[in-house]
Short mmCIF file of C-alpha atoms and ligand atoms in Angstrom, two decimals:
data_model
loop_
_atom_site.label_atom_id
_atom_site.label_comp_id
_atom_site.label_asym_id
_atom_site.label_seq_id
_atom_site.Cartn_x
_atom_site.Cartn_y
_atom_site.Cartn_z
CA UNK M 2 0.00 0.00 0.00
CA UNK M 3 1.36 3.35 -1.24
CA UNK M 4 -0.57 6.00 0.84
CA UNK M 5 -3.64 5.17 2.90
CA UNK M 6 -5.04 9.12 2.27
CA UNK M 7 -5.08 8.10 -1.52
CA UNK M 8 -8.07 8.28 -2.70
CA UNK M 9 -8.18 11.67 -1.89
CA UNK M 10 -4.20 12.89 -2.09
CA UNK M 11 -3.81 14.94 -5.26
CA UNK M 12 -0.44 15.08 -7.28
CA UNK M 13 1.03 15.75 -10.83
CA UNK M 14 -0.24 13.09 -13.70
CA UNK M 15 2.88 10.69 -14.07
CA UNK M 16 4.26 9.91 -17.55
CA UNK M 17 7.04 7.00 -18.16
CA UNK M 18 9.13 5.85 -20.76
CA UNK M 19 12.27 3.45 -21.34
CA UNK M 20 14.06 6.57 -22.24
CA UNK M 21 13.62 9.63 -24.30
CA UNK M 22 10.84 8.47 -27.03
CA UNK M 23 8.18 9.44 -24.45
CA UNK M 24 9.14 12.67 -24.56
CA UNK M 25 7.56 12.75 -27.48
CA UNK M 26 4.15 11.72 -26.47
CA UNK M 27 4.52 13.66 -23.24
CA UNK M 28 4.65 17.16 -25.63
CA UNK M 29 1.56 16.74 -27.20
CA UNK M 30 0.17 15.90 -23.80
CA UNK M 31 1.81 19.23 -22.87
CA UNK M 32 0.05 20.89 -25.37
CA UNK M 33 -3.67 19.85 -25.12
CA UNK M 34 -3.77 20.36 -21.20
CA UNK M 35 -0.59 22.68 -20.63
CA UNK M 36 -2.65 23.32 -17.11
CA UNK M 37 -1.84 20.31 -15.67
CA UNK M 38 1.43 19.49 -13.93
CA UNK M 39 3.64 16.32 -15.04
CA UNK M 40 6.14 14.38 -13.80
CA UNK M 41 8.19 12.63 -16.87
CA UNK M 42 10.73 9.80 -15.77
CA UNK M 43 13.11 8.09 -18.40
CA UNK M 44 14.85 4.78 -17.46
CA UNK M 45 17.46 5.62 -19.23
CA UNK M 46 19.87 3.60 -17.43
CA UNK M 47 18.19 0.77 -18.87
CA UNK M 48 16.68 1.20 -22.13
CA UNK M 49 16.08 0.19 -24.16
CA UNK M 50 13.18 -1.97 -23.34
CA UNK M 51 12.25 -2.89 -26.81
CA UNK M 52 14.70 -6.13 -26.68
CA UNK M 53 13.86 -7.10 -23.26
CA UNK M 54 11.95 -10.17 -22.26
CA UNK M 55 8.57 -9.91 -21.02
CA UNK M 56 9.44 -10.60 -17.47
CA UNK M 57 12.33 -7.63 -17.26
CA UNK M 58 9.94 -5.29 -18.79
CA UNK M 59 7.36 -5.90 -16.44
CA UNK M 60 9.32 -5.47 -13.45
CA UNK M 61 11.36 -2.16 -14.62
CA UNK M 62 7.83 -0.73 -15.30
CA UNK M 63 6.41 -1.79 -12.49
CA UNK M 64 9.13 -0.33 -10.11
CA UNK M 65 8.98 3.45 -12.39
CA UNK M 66 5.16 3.20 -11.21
CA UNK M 67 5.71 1.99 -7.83
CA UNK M 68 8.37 5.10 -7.82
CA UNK M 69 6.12 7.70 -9.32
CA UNK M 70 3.01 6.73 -6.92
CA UNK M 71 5.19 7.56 -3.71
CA UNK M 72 5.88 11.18 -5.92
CA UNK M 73 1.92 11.81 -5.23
CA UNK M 74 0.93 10.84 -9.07
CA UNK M 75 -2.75 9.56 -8.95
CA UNK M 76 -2.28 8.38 -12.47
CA UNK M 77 0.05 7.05 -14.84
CA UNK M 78 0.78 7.32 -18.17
CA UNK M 79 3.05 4.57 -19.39
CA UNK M 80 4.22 6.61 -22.46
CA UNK M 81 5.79 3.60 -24.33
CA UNK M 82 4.86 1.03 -26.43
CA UNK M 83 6.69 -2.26 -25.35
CA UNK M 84 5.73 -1.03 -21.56
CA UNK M 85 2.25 -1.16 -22.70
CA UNK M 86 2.44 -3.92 -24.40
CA UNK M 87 4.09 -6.02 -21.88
CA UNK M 88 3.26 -4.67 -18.49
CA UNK M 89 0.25 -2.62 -18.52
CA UNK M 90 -2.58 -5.42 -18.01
CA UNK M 91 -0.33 -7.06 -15.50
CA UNK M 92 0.35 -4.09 -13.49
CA UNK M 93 -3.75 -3.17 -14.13
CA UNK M 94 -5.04 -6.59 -13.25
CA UNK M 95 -2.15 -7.62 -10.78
CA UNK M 96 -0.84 -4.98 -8.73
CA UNK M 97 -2.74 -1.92 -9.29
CA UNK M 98 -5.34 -3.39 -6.67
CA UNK M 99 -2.71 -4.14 -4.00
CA UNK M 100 -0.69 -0.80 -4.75
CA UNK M 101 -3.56 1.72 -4.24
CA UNK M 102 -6.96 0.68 -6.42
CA UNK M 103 -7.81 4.11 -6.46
CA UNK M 104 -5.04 4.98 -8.71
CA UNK M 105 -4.97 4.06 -12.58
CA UNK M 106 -1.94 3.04 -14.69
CA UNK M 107 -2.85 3.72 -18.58
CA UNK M 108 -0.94 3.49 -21.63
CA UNK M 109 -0.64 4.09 -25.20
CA UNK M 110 -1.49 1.32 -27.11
CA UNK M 111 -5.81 1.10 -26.61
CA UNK M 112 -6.02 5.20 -27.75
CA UNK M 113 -3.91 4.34 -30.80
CA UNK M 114 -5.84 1.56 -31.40
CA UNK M 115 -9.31 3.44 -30.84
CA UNK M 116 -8.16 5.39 -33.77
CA UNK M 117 -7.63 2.68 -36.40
CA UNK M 118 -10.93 2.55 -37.88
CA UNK M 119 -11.43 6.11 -39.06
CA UNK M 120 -7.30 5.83 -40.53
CA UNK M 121 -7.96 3.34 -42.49
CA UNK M 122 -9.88 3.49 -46.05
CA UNK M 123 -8.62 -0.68 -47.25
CA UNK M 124 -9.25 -1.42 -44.26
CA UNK M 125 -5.64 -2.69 -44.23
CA UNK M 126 -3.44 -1.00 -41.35
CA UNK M 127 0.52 -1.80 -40.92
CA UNK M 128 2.27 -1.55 -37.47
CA UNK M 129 6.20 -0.40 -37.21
CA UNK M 130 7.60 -1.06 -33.61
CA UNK M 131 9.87 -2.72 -31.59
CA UNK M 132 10.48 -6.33 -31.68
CA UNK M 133 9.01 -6.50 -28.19
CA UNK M 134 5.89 -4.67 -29.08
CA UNK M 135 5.28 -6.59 -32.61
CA UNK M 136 6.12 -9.99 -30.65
CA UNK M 137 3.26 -9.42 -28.08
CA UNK M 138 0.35 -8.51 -30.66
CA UNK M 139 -0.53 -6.04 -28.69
CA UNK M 140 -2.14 -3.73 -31.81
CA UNK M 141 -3.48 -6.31 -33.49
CA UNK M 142 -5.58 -7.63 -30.09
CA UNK M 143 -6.89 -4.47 -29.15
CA UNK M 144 -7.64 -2.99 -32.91
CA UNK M 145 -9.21 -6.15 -33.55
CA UNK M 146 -11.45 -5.78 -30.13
CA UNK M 147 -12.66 -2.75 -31.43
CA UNK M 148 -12.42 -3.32 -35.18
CA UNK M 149 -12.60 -7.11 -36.06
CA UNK M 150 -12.76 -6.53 -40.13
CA UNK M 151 -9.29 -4.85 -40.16
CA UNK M 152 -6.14 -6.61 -41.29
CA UNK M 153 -2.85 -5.92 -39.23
CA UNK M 154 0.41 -6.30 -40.36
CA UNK M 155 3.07 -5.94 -37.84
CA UNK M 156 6.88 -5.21 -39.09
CA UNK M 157 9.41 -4.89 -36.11
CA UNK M 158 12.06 -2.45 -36.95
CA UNK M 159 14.98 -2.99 -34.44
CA UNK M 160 17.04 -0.45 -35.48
CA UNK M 161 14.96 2.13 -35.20
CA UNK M 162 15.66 3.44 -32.00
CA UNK M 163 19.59 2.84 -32.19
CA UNK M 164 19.46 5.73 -34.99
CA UNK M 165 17.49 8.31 -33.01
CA UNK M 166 18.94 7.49 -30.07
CA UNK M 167 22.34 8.27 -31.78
CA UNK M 168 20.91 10.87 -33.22
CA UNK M 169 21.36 9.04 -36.56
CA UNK M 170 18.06 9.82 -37.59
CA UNK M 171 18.47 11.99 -40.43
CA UNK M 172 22.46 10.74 -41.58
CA UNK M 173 22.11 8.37 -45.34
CA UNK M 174 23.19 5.53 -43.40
CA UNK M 175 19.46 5.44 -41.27
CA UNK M 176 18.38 5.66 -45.08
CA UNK M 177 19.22 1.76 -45.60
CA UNK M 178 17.29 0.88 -42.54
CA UNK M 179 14.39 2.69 -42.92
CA UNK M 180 13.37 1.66 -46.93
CA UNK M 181 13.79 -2.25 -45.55
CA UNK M 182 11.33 -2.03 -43.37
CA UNK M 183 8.91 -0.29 -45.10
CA UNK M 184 9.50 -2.39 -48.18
CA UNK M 185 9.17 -6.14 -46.11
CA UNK M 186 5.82 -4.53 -44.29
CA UNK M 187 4.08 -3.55 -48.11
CA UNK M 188 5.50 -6.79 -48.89
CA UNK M 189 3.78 -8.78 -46.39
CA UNK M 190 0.47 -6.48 -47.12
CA UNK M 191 0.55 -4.45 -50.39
CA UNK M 192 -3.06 -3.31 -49.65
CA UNK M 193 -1.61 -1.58 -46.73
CA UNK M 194 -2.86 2.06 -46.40
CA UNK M 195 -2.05 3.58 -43.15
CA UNK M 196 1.36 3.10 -41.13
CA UNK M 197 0.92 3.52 -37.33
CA UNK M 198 4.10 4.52 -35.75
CA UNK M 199 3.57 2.28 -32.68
CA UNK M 200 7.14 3.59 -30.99
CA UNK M 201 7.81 6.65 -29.16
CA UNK M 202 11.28 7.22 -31.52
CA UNK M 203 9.61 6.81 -34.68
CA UNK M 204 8.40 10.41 -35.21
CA UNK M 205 11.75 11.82 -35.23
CA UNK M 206 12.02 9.30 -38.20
CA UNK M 207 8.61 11.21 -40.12
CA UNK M 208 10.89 12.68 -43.11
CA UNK M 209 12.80 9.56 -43.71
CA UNK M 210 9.82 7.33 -43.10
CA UNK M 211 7.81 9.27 -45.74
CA UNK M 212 10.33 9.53 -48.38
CA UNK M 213 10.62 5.60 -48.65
CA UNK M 214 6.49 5.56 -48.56
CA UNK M 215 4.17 5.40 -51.37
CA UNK M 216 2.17 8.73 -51.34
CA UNK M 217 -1.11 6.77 -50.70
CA UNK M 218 -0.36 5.77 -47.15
CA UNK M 219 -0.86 7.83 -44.80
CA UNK M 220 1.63 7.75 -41.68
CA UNK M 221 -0.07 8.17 -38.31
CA UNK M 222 2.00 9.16 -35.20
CA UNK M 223 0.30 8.37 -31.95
CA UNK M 224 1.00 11.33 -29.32
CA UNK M 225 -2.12 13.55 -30.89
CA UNK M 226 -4.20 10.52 -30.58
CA UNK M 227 -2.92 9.85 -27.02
CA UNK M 228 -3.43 13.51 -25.59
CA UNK M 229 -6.79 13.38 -26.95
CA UNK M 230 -7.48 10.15 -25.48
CA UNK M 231 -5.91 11.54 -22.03
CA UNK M 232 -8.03 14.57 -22.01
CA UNK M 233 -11.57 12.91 -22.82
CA UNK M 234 -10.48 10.41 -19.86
CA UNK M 235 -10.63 13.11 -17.41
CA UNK M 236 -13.43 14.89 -18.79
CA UNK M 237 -14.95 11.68 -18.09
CA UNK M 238 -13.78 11.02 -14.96
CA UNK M 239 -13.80 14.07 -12.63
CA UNK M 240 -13.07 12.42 -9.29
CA UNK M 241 -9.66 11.53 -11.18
CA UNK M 242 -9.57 15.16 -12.63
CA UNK M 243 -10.02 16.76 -9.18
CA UNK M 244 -6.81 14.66 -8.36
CA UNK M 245 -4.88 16.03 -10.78
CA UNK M 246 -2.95 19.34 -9.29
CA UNK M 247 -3.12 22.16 -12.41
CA UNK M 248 0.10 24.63 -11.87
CA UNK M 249 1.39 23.97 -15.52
CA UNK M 250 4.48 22.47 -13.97
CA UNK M 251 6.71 19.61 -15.70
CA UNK M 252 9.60 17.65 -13.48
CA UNK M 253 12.34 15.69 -15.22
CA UNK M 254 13.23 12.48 -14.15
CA UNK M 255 15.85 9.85 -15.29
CA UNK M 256 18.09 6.98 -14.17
CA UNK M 257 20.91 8.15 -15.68
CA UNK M 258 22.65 11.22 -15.17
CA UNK M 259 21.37 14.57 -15.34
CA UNK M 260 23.46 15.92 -17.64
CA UNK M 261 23.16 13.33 -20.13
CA UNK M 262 19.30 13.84 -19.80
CA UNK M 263 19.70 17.14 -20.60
CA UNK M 264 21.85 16.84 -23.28
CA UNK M 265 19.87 14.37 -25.08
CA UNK M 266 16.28 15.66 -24.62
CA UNK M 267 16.49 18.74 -26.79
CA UNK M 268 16.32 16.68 -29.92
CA UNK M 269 12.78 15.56 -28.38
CA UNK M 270 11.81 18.59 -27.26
CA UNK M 271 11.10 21.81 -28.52
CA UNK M 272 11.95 23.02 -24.68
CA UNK M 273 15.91 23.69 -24.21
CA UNK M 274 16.39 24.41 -20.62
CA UNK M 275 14.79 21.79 -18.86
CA UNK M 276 15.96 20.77 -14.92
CA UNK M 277 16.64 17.10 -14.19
CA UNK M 278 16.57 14.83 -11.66
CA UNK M 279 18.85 11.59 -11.21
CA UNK M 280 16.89 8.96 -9.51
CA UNK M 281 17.28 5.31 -9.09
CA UNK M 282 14.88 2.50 -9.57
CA UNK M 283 14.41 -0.70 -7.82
N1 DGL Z 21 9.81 3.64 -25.81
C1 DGL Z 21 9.96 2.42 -26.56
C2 DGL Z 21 8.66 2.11 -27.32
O1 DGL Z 21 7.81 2.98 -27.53
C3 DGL Z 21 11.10 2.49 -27.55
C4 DGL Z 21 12.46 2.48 -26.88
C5 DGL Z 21 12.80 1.16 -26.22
O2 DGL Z 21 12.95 0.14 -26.93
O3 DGL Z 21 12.93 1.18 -25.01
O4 DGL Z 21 8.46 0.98 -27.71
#
């Protein structure tokens, strides 16, 4: 048990990611509700996740949430694909009702997903994400909950996040990398019309990604579709709103060190002068 006073303690809305990518995600969040107050932490020390094993994954997200519940967050954003796909029910179904049931842990997979049908004309969607994301079916289970008549192609693109994180992203040598993918998913499904970007890196790939991509397809990053999703959850849910403290604040954290963080982030984020915050998981 985190906090017996839970239900009604109030704090900033967490978001956490492997590393950097859910900076991403967390700027678009930023944008549709700049009133609220975040608190971003990157496990930087250990990404990335996308290679991990389903057990490691789970337990390196479970201890970020454990650690940003004792910072006062009443809810979670798990900014990060392969965290969603392979820890979120677990932590939902599992631990969430030991932690503190009043809290909620969401991620980013269901709002993409909630999406698909109104991308897609053919009715034919393909997924580019980690190995560890495309391995789980995540999209393909929860587009098909919602959207049964859809066909999903999944390509896993595991150098992806190497290049960013290298900041690689725009040199000729990402170029190789890039067309293969896209190639082997149209290959797999040529009646593909819509590419979800179902990684928190990928956007930074957007110019490279659309010049190897037939003109018809239409390439769909998620963070819009996630801040939307956020903001019509707590228009729904006002005893979760009320929660939420609104100073327009945003704390850094990360495993690794600061200055690293610091470094690093600006090619996320438009912001340059951020503050950070070394802390350690376990
Ligand atoms: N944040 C991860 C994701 O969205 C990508 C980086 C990693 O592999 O840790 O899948």
């Amino acid at each position: 048990m985190i906090n017996p006073q839970s239900t009604t303690s109030k704090g900033a809305i967490g978001v956490f990611d492997s590393g950097y990518g859910g900076l991403t995600i967390l700027e678009k969040i930023r944008e549709a509700m700049p009133e609220y107050d975040y608190i971003y932490l990157g496990d930087n020390a250990r990404t990335p996740y996308g290679t991990r094993s389903f057990e490691v994954v789970y337990e390196f997200t479970l201890q970020a949430v454990e650690k940003l519940f004792e910072l006062g967050c009443p809810l979670v954003i798990l900014a990060c694909n392969t965290a969603s796909a392979k820890a979120l029910r677990s932590i939902q179904q599992i631990n969430l009702p030991q932690l503190d049931a009043s809290r909620r842990v969401l991620g980013v997979i269901r709002p993409t997903a909630e999406c698909a049908g109104e991308l897609t004309q053919s009715q034919h969607i393909g997924i580019l994400a980690t190995s560890g994301t495309i391995k789980s079916e995540s999209y393909i289970l929860e587009i098909h909950k919602l959207f049964p008549n859809i066909t999903v192609t999944g390509e896993a693109c595991p150098m992806w996040v190497p290049l960013v994180e290298n900041n690689e992203y725009n040199s000729k040598g990402a170029d190789y990398f890039i067309e293969k993918h896209i190639n082997r998913l149209l290959e797999k499904d040529p009646l593909i019309d819509t590419f979800i970007l179902g990684c928190t890196h990928y956007p930074l790939l957007m110019e490279k990604i659309k010049q190897f991509t037939p003109p018809h397809i239409r390439i769909v990053a998620q963070g819009e579709y996630v801040a939307h999703s956020l903001k019509d959850y707590l228009n729904r849910h006002t005893d979760m709103d009320e929660r939420c403290t609104k100073n327009g604040t945003c704390r850094f954290l990360t495993t690794e060190s600061k200055n690293k963080f610091e470094e690093s982030a600006s090619i996320f984020l438009q912001q340059k002068d951020i503050k950070v915050e070394s802390i350690a998981l376990e």
